[in-house]
Structure formats: C-alpha cells, structure tokens
Backbone as JSON, one array per atom type, in Angstrom:
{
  "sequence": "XXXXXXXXXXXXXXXXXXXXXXXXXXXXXXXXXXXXXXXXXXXXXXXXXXXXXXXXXXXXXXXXXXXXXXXXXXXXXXXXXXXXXXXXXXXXXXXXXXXXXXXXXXXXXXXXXXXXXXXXXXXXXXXXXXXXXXXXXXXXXXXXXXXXXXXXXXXXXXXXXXXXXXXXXXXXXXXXXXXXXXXXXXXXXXXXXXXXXXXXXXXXXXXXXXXXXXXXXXXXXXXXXXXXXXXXXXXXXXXXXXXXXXXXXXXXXXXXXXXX",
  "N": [[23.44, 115.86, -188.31], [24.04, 113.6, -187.05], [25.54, 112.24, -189.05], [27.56, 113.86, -189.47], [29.11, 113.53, -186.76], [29.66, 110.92, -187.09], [31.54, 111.61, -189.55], [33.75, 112.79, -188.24], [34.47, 110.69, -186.16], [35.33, 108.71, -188.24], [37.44, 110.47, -189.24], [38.95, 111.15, -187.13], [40.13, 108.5, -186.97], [41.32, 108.51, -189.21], [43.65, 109.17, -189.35], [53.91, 103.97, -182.77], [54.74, 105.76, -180.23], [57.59, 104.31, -179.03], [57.08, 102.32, -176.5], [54.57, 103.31, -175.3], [52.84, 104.59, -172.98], [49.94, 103.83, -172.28], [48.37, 105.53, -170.7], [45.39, 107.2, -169.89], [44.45, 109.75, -172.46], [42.77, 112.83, -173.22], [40.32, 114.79, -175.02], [38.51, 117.53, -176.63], [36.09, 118.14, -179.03], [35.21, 120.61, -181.19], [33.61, 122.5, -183.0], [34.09, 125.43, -184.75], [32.22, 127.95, -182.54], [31.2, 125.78, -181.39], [30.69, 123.49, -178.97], [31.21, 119.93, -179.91], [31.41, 117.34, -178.94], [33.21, 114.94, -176.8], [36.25, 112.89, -176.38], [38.0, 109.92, -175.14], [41.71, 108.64, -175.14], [43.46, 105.78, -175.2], [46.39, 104.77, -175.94], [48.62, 102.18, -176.7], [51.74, 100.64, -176.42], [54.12, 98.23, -176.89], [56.48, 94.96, -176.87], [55.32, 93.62, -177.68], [52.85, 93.82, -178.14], [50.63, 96.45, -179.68], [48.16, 98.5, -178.41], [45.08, 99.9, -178.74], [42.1, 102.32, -177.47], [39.24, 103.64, -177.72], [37.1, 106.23, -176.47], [33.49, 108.18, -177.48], [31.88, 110.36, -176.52], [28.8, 112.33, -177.57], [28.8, 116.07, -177.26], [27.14, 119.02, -175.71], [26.26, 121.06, -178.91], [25.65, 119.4, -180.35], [23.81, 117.36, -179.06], [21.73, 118.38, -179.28], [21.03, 116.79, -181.62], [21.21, 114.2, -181.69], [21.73, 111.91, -179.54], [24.89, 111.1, -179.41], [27.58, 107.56, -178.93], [29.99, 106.37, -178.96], [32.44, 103.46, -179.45], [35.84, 102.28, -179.72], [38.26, 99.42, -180.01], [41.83, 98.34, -180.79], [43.37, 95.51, -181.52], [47.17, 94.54, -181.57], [49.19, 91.66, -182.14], [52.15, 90.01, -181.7], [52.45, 87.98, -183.67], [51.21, 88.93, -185.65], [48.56, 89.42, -185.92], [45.6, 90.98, -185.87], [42.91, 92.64, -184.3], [39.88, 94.69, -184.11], [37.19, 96.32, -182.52], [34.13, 97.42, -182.71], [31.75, 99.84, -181.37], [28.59, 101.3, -182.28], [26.0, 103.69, -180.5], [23.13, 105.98, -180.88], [20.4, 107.71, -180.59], [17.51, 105.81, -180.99], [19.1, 103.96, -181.81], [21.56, 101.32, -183.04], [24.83, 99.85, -183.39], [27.12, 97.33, -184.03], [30.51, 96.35, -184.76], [33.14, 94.12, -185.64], [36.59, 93.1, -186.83], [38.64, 91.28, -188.47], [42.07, 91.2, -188.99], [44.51, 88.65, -190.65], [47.7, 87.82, -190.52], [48.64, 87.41, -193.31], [48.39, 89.2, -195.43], [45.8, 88.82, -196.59], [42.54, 89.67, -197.26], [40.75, 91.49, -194.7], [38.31, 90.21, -192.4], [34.8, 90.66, -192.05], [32.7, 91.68, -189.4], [29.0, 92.68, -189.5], [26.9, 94.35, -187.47], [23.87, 96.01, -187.66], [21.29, 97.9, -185.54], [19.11, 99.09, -187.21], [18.3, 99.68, -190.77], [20.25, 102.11, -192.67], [19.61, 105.1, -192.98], [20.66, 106.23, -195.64], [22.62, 106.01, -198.6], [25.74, 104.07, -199.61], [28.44, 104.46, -200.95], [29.83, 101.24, -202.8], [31.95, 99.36, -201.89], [34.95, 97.95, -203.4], [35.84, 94.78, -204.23], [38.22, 93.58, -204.2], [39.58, 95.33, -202.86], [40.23, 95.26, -200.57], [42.25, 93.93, -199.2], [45.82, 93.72, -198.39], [45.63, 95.9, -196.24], [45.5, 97.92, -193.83], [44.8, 98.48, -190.09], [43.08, 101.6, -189.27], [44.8, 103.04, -187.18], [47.02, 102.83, -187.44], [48.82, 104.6, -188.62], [49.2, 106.34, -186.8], [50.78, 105.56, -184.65], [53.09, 104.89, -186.59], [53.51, 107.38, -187.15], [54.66, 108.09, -184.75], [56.79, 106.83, -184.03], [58.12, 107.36, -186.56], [58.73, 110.24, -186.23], [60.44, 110.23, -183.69], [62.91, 108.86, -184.79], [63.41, 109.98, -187.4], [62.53, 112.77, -187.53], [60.3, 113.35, -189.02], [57.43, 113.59, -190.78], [55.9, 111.4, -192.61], [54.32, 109.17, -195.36], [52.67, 106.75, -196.9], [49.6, 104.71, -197.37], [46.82, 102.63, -196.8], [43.89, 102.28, -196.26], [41.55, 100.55, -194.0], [38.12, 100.28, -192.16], [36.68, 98.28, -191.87], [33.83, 99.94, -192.91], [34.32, 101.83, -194.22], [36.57, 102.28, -196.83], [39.69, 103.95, -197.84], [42.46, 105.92, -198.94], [45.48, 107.07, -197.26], [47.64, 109.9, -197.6], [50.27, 111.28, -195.73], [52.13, 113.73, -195.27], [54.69, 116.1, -194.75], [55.06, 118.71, -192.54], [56.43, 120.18, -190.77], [57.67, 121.9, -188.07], [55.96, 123.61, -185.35], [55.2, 125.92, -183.0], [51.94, 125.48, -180.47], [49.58, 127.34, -179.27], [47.88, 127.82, -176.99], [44.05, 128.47, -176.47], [42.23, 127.79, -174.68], [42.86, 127.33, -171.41], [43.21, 124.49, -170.65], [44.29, 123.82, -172.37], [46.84, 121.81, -174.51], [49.87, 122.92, -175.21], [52.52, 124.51, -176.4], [55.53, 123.38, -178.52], [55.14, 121.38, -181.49], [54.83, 118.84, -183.97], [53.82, 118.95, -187.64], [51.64, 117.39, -188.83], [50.63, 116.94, -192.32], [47.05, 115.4, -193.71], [46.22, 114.31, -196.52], [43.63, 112.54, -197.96], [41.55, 109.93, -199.81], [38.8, 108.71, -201.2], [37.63, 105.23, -201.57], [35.67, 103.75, -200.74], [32.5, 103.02, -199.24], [31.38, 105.66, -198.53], [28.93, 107.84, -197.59], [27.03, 108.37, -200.77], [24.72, 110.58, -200.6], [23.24, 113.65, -201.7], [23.64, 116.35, -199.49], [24.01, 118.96, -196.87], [26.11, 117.89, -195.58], [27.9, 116.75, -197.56], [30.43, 116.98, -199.79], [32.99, 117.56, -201.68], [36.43, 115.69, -201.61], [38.79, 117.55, -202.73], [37.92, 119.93, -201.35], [38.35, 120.21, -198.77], [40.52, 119.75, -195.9], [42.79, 118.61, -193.87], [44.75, 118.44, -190.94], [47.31, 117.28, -188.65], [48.65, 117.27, -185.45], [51.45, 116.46, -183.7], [52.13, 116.14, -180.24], [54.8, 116.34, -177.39], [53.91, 113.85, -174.91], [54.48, 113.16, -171.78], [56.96, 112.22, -172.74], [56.3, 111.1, -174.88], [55.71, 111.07, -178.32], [52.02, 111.89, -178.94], [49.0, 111.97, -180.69], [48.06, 116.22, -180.77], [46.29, 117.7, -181.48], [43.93, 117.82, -184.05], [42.64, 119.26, -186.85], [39.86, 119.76, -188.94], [39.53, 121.39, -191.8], [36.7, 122.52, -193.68], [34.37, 123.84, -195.98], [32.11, 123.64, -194.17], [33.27, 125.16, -191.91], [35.94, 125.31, -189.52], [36.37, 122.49, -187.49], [37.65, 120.99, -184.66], [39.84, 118.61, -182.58], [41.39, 118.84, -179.5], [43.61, 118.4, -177.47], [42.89, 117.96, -173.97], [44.28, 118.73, -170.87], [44.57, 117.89, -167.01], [43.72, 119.56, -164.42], [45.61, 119.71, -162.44], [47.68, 119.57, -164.37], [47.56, 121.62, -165.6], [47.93, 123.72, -163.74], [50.24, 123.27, -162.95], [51.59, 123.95, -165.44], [51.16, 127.01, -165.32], [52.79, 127.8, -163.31]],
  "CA": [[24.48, 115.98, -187.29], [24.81, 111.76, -186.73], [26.3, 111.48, -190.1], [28.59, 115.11, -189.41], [29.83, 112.9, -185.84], [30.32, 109.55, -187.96], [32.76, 111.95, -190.13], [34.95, 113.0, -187.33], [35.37, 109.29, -186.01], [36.43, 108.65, -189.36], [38.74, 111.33, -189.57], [40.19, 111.16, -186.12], [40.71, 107.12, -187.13], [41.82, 108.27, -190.29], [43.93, 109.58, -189.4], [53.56, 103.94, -181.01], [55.83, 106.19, -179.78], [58.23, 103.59, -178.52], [56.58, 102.17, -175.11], [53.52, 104.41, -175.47], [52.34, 103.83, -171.65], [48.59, 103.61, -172.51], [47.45, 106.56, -169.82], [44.6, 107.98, -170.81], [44.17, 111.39, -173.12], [40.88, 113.72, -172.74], [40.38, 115.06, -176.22], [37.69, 117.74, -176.74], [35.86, 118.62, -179.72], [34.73, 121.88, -181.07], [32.85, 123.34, -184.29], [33.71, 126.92, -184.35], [32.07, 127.95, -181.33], [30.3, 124.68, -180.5], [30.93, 121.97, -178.56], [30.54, 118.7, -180.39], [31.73, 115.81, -178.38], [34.18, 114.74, -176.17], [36.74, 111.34, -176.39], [39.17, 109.64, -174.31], [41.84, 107.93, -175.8], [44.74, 104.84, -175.09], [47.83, 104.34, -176.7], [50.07, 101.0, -175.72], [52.67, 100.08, -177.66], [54.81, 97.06, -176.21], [57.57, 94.64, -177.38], [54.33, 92.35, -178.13], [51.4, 93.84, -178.28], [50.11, 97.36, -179.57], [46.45, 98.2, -178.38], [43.93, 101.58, -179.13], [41.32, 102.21, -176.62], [38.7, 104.89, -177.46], [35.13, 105.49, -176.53], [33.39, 108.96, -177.82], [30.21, 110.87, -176.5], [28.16, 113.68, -177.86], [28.93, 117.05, -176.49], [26.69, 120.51, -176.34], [24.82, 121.46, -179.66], [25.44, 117.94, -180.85], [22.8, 116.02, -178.55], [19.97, 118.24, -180.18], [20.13, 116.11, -182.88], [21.66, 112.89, -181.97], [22.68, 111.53, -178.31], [25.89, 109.54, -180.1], [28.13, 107.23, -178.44], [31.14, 105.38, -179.53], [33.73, 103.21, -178.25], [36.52, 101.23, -180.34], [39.38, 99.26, -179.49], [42.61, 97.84, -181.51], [44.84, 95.17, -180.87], [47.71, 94.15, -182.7], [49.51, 91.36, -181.77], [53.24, 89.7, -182.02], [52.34, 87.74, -184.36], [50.62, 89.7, -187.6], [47.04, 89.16, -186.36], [44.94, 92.45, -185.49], [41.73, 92.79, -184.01], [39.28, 95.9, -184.36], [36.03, 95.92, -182.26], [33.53, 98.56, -182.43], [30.38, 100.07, -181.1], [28.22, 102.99, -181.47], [24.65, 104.08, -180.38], [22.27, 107.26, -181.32], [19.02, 108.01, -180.69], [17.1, 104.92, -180.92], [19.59, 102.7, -182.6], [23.04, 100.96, -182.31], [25.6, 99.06, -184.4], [28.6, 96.57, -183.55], [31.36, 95.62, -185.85], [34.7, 93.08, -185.7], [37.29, 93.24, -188.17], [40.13, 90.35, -188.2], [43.04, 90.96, -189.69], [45.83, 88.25, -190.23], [49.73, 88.23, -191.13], [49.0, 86.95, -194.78], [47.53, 90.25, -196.3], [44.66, 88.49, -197.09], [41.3, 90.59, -197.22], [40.03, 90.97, -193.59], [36.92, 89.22, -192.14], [34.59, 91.66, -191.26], [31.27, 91.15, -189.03], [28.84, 94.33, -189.19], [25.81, 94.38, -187.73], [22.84, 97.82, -187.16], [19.73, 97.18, -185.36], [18.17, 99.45, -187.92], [19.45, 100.07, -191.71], [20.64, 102.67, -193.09], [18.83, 105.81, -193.84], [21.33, 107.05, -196.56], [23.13, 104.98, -199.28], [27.1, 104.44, -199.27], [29.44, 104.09, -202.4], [30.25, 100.08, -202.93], [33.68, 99.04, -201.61], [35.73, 96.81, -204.51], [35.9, 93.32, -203.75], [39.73, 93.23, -204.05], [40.45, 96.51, -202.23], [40.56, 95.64, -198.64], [43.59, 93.36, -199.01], [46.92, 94.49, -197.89], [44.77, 97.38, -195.93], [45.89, 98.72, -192.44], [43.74, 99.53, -189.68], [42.97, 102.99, -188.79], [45.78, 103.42, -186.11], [48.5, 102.32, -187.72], [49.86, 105.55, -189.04], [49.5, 106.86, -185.63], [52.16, 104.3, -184.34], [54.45, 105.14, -187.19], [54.23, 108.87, -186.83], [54.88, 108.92, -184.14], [57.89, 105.9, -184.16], [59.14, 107.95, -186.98], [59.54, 111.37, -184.9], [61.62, 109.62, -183.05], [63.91, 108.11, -185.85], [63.91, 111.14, -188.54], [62.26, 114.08, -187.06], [59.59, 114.01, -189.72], [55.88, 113.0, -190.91], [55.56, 111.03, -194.33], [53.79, 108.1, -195.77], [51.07, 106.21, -197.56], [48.71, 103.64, -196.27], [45.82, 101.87, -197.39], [42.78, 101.94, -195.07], [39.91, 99.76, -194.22], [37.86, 100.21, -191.2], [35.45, 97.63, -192.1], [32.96, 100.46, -193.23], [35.18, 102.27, -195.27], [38.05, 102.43, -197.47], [40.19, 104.84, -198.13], [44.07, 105.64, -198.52], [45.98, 108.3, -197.14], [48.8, 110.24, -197.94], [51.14, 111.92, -195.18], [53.09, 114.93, -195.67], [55.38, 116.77, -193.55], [54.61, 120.34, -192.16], [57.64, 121.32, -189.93], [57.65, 122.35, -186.38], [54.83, 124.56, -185.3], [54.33, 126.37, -181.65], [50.95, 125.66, -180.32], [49.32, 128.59, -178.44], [46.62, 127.29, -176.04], [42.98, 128.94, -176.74], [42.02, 127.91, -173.1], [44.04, 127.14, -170.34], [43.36, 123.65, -170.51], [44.54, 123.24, -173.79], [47.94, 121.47, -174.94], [50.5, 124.17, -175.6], [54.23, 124.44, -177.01], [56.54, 122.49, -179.92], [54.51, 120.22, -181.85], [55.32, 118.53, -185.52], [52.64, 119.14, -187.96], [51.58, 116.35, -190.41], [49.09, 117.18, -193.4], [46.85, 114.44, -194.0], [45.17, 114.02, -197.73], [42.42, 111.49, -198.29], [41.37, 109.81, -201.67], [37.66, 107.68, -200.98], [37.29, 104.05, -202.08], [34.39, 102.9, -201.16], [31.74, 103.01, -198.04], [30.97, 106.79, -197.83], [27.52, 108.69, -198.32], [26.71, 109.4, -202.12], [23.48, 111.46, -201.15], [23.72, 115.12, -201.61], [23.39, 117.17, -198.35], [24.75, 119.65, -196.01], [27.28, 117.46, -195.28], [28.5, 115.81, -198.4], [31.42, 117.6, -200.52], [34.4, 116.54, -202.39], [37.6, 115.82, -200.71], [39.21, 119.15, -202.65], [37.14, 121.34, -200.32], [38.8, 119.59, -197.29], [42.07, 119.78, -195.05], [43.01, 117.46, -192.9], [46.0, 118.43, -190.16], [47.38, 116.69, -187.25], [49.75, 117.72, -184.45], [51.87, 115.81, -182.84], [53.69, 117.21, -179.5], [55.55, 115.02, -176.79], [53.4, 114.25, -173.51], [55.09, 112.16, -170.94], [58.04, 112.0, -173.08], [55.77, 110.03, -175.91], [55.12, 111.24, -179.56], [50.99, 111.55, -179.13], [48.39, 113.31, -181.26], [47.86, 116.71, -179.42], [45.52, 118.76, -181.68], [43.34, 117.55, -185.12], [42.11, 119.79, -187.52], [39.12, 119.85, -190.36], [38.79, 122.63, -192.45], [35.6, 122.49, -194.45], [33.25, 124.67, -196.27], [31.21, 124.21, -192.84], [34.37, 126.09, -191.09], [37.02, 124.29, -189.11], [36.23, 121.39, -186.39], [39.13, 120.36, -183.73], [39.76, 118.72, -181.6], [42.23, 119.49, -178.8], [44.0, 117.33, -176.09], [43.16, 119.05, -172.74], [44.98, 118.24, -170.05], [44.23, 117.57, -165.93], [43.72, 120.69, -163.64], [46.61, 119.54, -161.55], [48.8, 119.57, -165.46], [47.56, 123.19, -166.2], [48.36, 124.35, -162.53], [51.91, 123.16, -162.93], [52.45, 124.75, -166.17], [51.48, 128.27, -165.31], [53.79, 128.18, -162.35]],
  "C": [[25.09, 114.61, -186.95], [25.82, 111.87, -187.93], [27.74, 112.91, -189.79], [29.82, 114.14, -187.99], [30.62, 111.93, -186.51], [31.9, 110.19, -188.72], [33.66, 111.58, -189.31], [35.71, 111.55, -186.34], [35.36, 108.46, -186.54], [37.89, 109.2, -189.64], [39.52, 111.39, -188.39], [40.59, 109.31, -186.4], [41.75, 107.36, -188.65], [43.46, 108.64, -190.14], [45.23, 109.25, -188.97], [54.83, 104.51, -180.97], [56.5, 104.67, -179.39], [57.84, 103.41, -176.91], [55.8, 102.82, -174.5], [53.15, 103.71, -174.16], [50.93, 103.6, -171.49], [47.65, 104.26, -171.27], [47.04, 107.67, -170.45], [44.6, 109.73, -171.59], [42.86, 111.77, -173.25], [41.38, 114.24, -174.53], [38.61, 116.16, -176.13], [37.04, 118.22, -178.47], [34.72, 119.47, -180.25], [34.32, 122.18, -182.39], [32.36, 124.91, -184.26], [33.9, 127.05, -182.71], [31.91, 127.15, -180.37], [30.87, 123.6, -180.12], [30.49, 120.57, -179.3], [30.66, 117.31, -179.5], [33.06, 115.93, -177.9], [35.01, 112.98, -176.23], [37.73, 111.3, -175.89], [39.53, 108.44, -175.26], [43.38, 107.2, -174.85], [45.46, 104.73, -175.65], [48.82, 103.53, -176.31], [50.67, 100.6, -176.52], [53.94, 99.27, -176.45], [55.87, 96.29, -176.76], [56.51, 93.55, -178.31], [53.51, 92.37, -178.75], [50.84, 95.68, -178.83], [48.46, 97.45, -179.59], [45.67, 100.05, -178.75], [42.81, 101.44, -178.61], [40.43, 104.25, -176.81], [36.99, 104.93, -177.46], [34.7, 107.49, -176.73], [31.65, 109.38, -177.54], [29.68, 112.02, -177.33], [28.41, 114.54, -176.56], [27.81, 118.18, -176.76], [25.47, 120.9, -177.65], [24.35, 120.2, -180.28], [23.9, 116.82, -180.32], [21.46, 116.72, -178.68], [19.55, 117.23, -180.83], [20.54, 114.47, -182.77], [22.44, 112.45, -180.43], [23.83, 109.95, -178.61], [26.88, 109.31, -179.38], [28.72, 106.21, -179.07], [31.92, 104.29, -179.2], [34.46, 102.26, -179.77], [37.73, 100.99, -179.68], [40.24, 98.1, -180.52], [43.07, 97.18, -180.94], [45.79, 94.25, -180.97], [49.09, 93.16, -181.97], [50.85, 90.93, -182.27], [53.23, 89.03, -183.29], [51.72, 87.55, -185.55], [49.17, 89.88, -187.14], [46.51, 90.66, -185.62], [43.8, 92.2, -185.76], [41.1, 94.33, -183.67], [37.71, 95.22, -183.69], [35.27, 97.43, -181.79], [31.71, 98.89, -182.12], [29.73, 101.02, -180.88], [26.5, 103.14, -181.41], [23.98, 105.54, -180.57], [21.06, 106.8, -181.11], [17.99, 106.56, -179.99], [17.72, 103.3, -181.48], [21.37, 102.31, -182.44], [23.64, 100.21, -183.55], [26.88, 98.29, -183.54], [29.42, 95.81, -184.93], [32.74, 95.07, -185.71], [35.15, 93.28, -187.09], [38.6, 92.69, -187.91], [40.68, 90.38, -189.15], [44.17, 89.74, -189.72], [47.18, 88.47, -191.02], [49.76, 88.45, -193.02], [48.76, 88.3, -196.13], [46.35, 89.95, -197.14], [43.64, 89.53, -196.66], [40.76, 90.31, -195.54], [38.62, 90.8, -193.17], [36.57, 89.96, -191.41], [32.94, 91.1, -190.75], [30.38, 92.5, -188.78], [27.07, 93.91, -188.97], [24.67, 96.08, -187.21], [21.59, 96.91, -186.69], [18.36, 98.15, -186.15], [18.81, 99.95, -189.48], [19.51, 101.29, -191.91], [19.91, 103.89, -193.74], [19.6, 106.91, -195.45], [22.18, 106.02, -197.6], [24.69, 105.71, -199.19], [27.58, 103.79, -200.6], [30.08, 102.21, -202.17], [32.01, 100.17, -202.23], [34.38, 98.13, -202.68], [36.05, 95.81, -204.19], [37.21, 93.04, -203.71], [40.32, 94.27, -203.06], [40.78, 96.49, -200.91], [41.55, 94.69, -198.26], [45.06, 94.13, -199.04], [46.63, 95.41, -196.93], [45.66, 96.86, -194.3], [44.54, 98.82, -192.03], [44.17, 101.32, -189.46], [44.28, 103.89, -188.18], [47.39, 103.3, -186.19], [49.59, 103.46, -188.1], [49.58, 106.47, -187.98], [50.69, 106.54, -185.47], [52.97, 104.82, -185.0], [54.82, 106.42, -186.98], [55.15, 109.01, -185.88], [56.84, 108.11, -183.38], [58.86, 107.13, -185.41], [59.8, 109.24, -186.66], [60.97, 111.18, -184.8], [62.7, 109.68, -183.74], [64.24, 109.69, -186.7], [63.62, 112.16, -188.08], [61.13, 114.6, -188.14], [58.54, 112.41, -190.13], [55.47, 112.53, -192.17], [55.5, 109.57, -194.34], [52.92, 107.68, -196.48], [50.6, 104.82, -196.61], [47.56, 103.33, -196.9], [44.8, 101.28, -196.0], [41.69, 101.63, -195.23], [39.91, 99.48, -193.0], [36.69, 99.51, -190.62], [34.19, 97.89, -192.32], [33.32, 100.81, -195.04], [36.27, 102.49, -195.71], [38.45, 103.49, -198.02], [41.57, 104.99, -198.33], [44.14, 106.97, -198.33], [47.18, 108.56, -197.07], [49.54, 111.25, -196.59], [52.43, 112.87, -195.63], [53.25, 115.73, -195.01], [55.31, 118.5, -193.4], [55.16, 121.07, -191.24], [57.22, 121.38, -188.82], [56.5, 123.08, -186.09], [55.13, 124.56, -183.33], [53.06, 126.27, -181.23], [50.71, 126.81, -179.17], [47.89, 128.2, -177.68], [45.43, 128.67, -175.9], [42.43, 128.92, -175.38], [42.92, 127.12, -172.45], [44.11, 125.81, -170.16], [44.27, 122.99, -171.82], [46.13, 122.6, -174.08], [48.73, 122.54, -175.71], [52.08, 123.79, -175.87], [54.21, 123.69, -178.09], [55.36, 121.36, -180.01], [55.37, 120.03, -183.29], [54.26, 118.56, -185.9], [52.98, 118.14, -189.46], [50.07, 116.88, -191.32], [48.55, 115.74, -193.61], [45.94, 114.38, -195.57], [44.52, 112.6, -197.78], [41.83, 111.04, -199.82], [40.38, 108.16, -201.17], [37.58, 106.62, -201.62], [35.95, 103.69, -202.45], [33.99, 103.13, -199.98], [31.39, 104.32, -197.4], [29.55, 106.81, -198.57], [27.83, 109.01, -199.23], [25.63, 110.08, -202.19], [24.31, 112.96, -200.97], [22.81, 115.58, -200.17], [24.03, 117.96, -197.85], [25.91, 119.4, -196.12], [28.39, 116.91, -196.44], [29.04, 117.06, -199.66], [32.72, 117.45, -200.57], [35.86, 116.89, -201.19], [38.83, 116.98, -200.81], [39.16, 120.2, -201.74], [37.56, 121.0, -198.74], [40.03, 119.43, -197.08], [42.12, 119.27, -193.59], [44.46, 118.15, -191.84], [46.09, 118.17, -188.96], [48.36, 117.03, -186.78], [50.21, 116.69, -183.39], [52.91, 116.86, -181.76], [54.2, 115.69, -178.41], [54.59, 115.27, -175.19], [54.01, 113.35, -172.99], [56.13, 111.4, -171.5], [57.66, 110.92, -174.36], [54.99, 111.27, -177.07], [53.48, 110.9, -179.16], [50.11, 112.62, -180.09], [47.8, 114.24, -179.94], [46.33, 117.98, -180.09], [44.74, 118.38, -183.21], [42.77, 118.35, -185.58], [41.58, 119.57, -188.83], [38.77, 120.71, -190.76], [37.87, 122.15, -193.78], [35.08, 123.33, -194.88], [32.24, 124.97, -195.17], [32.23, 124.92, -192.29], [35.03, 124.67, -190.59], [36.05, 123.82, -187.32], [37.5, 121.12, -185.81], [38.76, 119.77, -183.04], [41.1, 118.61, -180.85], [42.67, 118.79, -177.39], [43.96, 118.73, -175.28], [43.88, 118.44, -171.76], [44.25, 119.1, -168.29], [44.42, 119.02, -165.75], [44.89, 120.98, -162.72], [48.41, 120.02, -162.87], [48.9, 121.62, -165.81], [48.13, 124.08, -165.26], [49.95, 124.44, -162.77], [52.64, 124.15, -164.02], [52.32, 125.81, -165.93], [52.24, 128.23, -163.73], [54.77, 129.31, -163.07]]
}
C-alpha cells in the first residue's frame, strides 16, 4: 500500500492559470470504495515567481498498512532557477529530497536522503537523461495558461522529480460535464486532458500487486475554472486494480451556495 501511495504522488505530480491566487484546494482521494488519502494543494503564479505547495496524508483503509505523509513545494523563479523540496514519512521511516534546477538546461543537482533504504529495487536513471527535464508542475502551469490562449490540452515534456524520470505526452479530450458523486464534489464544464506516460528510469522492477506495464494504465485529468482560474478539478487512474481519483471538494459554505 506505501509503494500503491508513492504511485499516486507520482501521478498527481506527473501529471499557472494567469495570476493563479495560491488559495488553497482540498483534494480527496478514493480507490473504488475506499478512502486513500487526502491533499491540499497551492497554485501561485506571478509576474516573478511561480510556487506549488502540497502536503499529503493517509486516509481510511490506507493507514492499515502505512501511516504516509507527504509535503512538497516548487518554486520557480524570474530568473530560470527552480527549486523542488520534498518530504515524506511512513511507518517508522522518512526521506527528504532538494532538486536545483538552473536556466542553462544543465542536469539538475539533486540531494536525496532515507533514514532507511529501500526495500525494493528501482530501474537505473541514464546519466544524460535528466538534462533539459522539467519539474513535475510545469505542465500544470501550461495547461492551464494554454486554456486560456487556445481552448485546448496538448504537449510533451520531459520529467525528473529527482526520483524518477519519465516523459509525458498530453492529448486533448474536449469539454466534458462533471456530475458530482457527493455534494461536496466539483461539478459542471471542465476540459479533459489524457495523460500518457513512457518510464525512464527510477521506478520498481520487482514483480507485485502493484507493478504492471504502462499499456494497462490511463491517466486523465480535468481541468474546470474555480475562482475564475484554470485548476486541476478531478484526476483519474484506471488500472487493472480499478480506478483511483481524486476529486477537488469544495468548502460547506461553496456547496451551500451552489444548491441554492
């Protein structure tokens, strides 16, 4: 179940409106029936500075097997350099990792440390591959910049999150209605982006439960408009385990208003 969490904040990283005001989003997530975890997230986008502010607990059936806690934060400054600082704990054990990017597209300088190793082995990363690379968040930002501009969801990208590398491909999926499952849930016009994935380097190669090719997997993200800002409002993984989401909820005071 740690390494099933680790996925998902992979895949929600993997995954700026223009003056994104950086007030917070509730985000819940669900497996099937089950609760997995819950994360709050930031979004600031500035004339200067864009930043990413997210910290992620275990929810429900999740803290049988693993009481996991997250937090990362981006932040990309006027002039080319981008900082990534992250930290997560389980059980009996913890990790912290930095990852400096600068302007030149040189390979970024990564610092990683665990206070216990690794009980699973991870595919090598390529000693040339993490140059030119993006962080995580970056094709947030553009989605949701390009909205704006074209009215649609397409790109490539080259990602390294100082674990693992990966690139991903964006492809556009039209308008979609969302239909709110519970009353807290984010509802109406969204844009729907597909996301495909193609692994580098730094995932699990043991066989388990969890581990199956990126064929057998679907990636889709929803963007709708909250406070007049392009944000993600709904993430979906369909897997051979079934589909995982998760689902911007919104305040008691937001849900009141809309069923007026």
């Amino acid at each position: 179940m740690r390494r099933l969490m680790a996925w998902w904040v992979a895949g929600l990283m993997s995954c700026s409106a223009h003056a994104l005001d950086g007030q917070p989003l509730r985000y819940v997530v669900d497996w099937g029936p089950l609760e997995l975890a819950e994360f709050n997230m930031q979004l600031l986008a500035s004339d200067q500075v864009e930043s990413v502010n997210i910290s992620v607990e275990s929810r429900g059936v999740s803290t049988l097997f693993s009481d996991f806690r997250s937090s990362l934060e981006i932040m990309r400054t006027g002039d080319g350099m981008t900082l990534l600082n992250g930290g997560s704990s389980w059980s009996d054990a913890m990790s912290q990792l930095t990852v400096t990017w600068m302007d030149d597209g040189s390979a970024p300088v990564v610092d990683y440390v665990r206070s216990k190793p690794r009980d699973y082995e991870i595919s090598p990363v390529p000693e040339d591959s993490t140059a030119n690379t993006v962080d995580p968040f970056v094709p947030v930002f553009d989605i949701a910049r390009t909205l704006d501009a074209t009215g649609r969801c397409e790109g490539r990208y080259a990602i390294f999150d100082g674990i693992r590398r990966y690139d991903i491909t964006l492809t556009d999926g039209g308008d979609q209605t969302l239909v709110a499952k519970d009353a807290r849930d984010y509802a109406g016009p969204a844009h729907v982006c597909e996301i495909g994935l193609t692994r580098i380097g730094g995932f699990s190669t043991g066989r388990s439960l969890f581990q199956f090719g990126e064929s057998s997997i679907s990636r889709t993200l929803y963007f709708g408009q909250v406070r007049g800002h392009w944000v993600p409002v709904r993430f979906e993984i369909d897997s051979p385990l079934g589909m995982a989401t998760a689902r911007l909820v919104q305040e008691e005071s937001a849900v009141a208003s809309r069923d007026r």
